[in-house]
Short mmCIF file of C-alpha atoms in Angstrom, two decimals:
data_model
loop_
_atom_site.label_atom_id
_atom_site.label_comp_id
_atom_site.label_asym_id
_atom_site.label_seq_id
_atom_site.Cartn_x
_atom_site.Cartn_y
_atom_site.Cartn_z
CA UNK M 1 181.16 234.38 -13.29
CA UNK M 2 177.84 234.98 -14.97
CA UNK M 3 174.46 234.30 -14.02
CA UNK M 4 174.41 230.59 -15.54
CA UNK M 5 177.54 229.72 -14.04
CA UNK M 6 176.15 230.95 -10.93
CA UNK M 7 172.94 228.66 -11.25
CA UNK M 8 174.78 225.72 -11.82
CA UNK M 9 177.27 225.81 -9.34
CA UNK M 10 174.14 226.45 -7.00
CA UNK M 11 172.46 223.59 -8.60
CA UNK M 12 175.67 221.27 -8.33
CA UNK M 13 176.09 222.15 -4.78
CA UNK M 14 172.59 221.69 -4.01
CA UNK M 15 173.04 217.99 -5.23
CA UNK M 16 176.38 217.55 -3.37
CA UNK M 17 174.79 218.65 0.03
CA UNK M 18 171.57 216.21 -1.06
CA UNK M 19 173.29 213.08 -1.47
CA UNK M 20 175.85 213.70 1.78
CA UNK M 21 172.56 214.04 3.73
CA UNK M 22 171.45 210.80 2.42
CA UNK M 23 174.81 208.92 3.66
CA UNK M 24 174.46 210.35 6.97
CA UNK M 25 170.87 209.38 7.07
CA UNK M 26 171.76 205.81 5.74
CA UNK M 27 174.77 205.46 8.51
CA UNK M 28 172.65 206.41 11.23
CA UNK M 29 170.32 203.96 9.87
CA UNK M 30 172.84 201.51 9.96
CA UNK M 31 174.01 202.25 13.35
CA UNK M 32 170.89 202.02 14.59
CA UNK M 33 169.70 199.27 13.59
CA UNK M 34 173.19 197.52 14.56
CA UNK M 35 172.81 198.50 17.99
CA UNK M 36 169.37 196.98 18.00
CA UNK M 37 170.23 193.38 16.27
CA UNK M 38 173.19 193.31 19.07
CA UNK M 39 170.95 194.44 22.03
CA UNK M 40 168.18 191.93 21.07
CA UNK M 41 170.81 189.09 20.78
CA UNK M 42 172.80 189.91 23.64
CA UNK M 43 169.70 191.06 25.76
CA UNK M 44 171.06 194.69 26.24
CA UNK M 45 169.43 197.74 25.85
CA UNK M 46 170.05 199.65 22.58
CA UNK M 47 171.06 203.17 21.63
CA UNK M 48 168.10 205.31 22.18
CA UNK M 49 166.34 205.43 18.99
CA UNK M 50 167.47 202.21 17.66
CA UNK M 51 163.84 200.04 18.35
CA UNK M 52 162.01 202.82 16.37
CA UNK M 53 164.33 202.50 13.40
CA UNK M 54 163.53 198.36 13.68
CA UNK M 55 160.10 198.94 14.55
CA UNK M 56 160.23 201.08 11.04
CA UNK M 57 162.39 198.53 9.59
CA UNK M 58 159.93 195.66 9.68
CA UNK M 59 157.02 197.60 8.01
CA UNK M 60 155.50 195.35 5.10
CA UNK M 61 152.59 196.48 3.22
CA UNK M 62 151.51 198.64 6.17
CA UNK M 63 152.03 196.00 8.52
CA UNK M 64 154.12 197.11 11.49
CA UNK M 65 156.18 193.99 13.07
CA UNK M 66 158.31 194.79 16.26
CA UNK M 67 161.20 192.71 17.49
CA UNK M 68 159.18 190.52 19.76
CA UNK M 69 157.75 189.08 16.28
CA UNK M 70 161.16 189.28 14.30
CA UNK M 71 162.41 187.23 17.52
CA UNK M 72 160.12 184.79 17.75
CA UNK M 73 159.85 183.98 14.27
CA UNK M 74 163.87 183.33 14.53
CA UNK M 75 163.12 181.42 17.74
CA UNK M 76 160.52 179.02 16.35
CA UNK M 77 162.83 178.55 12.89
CA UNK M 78 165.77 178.24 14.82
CA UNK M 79 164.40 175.11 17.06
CA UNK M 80 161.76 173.55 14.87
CA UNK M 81 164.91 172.87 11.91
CA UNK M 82 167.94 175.01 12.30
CA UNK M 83 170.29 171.32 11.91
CA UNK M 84 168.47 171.26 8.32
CA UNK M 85 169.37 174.31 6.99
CA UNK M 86 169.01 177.63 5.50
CA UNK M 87 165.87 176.74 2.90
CA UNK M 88 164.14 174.73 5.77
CA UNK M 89 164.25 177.31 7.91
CA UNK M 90 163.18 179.95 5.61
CA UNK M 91 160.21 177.67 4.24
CA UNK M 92 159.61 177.27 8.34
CA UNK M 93 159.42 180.89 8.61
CA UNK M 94 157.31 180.85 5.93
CA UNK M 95 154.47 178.57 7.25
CA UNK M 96 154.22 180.78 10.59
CA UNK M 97 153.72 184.12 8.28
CA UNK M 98 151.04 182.17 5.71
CA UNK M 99 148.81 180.88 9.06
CA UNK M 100 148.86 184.46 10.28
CA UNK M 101 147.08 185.87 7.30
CA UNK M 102 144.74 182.57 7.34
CA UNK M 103 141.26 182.30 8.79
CA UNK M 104 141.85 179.02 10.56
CA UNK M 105 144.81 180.42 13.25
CA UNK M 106 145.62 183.40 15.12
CA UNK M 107 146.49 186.61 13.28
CA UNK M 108 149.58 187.32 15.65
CA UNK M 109 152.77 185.75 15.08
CA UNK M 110 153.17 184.61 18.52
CA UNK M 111 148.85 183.72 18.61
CA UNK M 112 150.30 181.40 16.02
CA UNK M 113 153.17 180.15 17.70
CA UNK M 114 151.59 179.57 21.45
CA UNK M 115 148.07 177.94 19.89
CA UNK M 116 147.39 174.79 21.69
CA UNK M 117 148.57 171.95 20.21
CA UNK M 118 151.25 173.99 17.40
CA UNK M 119 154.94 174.36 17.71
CA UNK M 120 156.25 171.80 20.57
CA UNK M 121 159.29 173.90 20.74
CA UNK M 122 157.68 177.33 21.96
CA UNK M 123 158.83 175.82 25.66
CA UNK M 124 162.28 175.65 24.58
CA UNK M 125 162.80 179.54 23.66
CA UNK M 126 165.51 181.33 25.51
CA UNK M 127 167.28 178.51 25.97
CA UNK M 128 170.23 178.86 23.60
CA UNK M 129 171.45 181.46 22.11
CA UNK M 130 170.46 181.70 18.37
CA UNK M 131 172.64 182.65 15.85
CA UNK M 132 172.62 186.27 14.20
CA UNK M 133 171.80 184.62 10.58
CA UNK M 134 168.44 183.28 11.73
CA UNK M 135 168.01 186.51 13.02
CA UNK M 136 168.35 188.11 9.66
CA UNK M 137 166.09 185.24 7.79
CA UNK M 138 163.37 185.89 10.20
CA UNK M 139 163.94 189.84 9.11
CA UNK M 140 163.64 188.80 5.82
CA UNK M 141 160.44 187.21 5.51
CA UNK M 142 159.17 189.92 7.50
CA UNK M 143 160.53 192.09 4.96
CA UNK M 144 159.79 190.47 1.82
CA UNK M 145 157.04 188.12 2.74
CA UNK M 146 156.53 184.35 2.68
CA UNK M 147 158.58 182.41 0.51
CA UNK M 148 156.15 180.00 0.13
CA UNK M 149 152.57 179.47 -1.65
CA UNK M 150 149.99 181.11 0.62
CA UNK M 151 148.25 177.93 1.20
CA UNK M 152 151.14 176.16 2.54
CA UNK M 153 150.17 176.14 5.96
CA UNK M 154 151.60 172.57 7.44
CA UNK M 155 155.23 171.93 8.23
CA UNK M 156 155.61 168.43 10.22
CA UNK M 157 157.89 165.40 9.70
CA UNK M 158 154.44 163.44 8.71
CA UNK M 159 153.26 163.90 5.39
CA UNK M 160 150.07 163.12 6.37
CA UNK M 161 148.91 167.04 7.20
CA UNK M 162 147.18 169.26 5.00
CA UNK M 163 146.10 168.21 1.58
CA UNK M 164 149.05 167.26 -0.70
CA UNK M 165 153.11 167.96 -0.11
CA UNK M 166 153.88 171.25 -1.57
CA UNK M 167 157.93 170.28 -0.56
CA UNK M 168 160.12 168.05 0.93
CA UNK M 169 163.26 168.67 2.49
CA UNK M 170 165.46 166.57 4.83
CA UNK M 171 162.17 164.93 5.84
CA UNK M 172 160.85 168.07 6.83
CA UNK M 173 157.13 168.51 5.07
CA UNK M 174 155.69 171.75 4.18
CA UNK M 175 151.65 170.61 3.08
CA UNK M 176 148.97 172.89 1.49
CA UNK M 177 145.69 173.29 3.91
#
């Protein structure tokens, strides 16, 4: 085998090993973060390691959010309109992330959520368990962001809030500030 050969098998190798590492990597991930959907829905404790790699998970735009915010964001979509759907829910979601980067409410998800006067269901949480699909909406808008205008700030059943309807669904407003 000459010297080329040599180099390329090295090279090809080299590659092999690369992208095995990266499976291994990914299944751990996987794992991981598994264990920690299951623990936080089941209220065990998960595999040591698995809240850092859902702490890391939920990083948007160098925002860090832990489970307590993926949780409560899943809470407050899950009692506020869970019997109207997926969309309502997300657009729910949606409202709590777009009042935490506005000047008129808390910056916290749960500041948001516990503000005098917001979110009638807050006293509710813990009281049923919530299905692993709102779970993984709430992840997503974490993830991805809002699905919504940032201005959308209202969700109620009365039109009346906010300055003009942005959507309506199943009765369920969602109102520019």
């Amino acid at each position: 085998m000459n010297e080329r050969q040599e180099i390329k098998r090295l090279v090809n190798l080299t590659k092999l090993l690369a992208v095995l590492l990266l499976v291994l990597i990914i299944v751990e991930f996987m794992s991981c973060e598994r264990s920690a959907r299951a623990a936080i829905i089941t209220g065990e404790k998960p595999l040591a390691g698995a809240s850092y790699y859902m702490q890391k998970l939920i990083e948007k735009d160098g925002e860090i959010f832990n489970h307590e915010d993926r949780d409560l964001l899943a809470e407050v979509m899950y009692h506020e309109n869970y019997c109207n759907g997926y969309e309502v829910m997300l657009y729910t979601g949606s409202v709590v992330l777009n009042r935490v980067k506005h000047k008129w409410f808390p910056d916290t998800i749960k500041g948001v959520l516990y503000q005098k006067g917001q979110y009638a269901t807050t006293h509710k949480f813990f009281t049923k368990e919530i299905p692993a699909e709102v779970y993984d909406i709430a992840l997503h808008l974490l993830l991805c962001g809002s699905q919504a205008p940032d201005n959308v700030i209202f969700q109620s059943t009365h039109k009346e809030f906010g300055h003009g309807v942005w959507k309506c669904i199943k009765g369920e407003y969602f109102n520019y500030e």
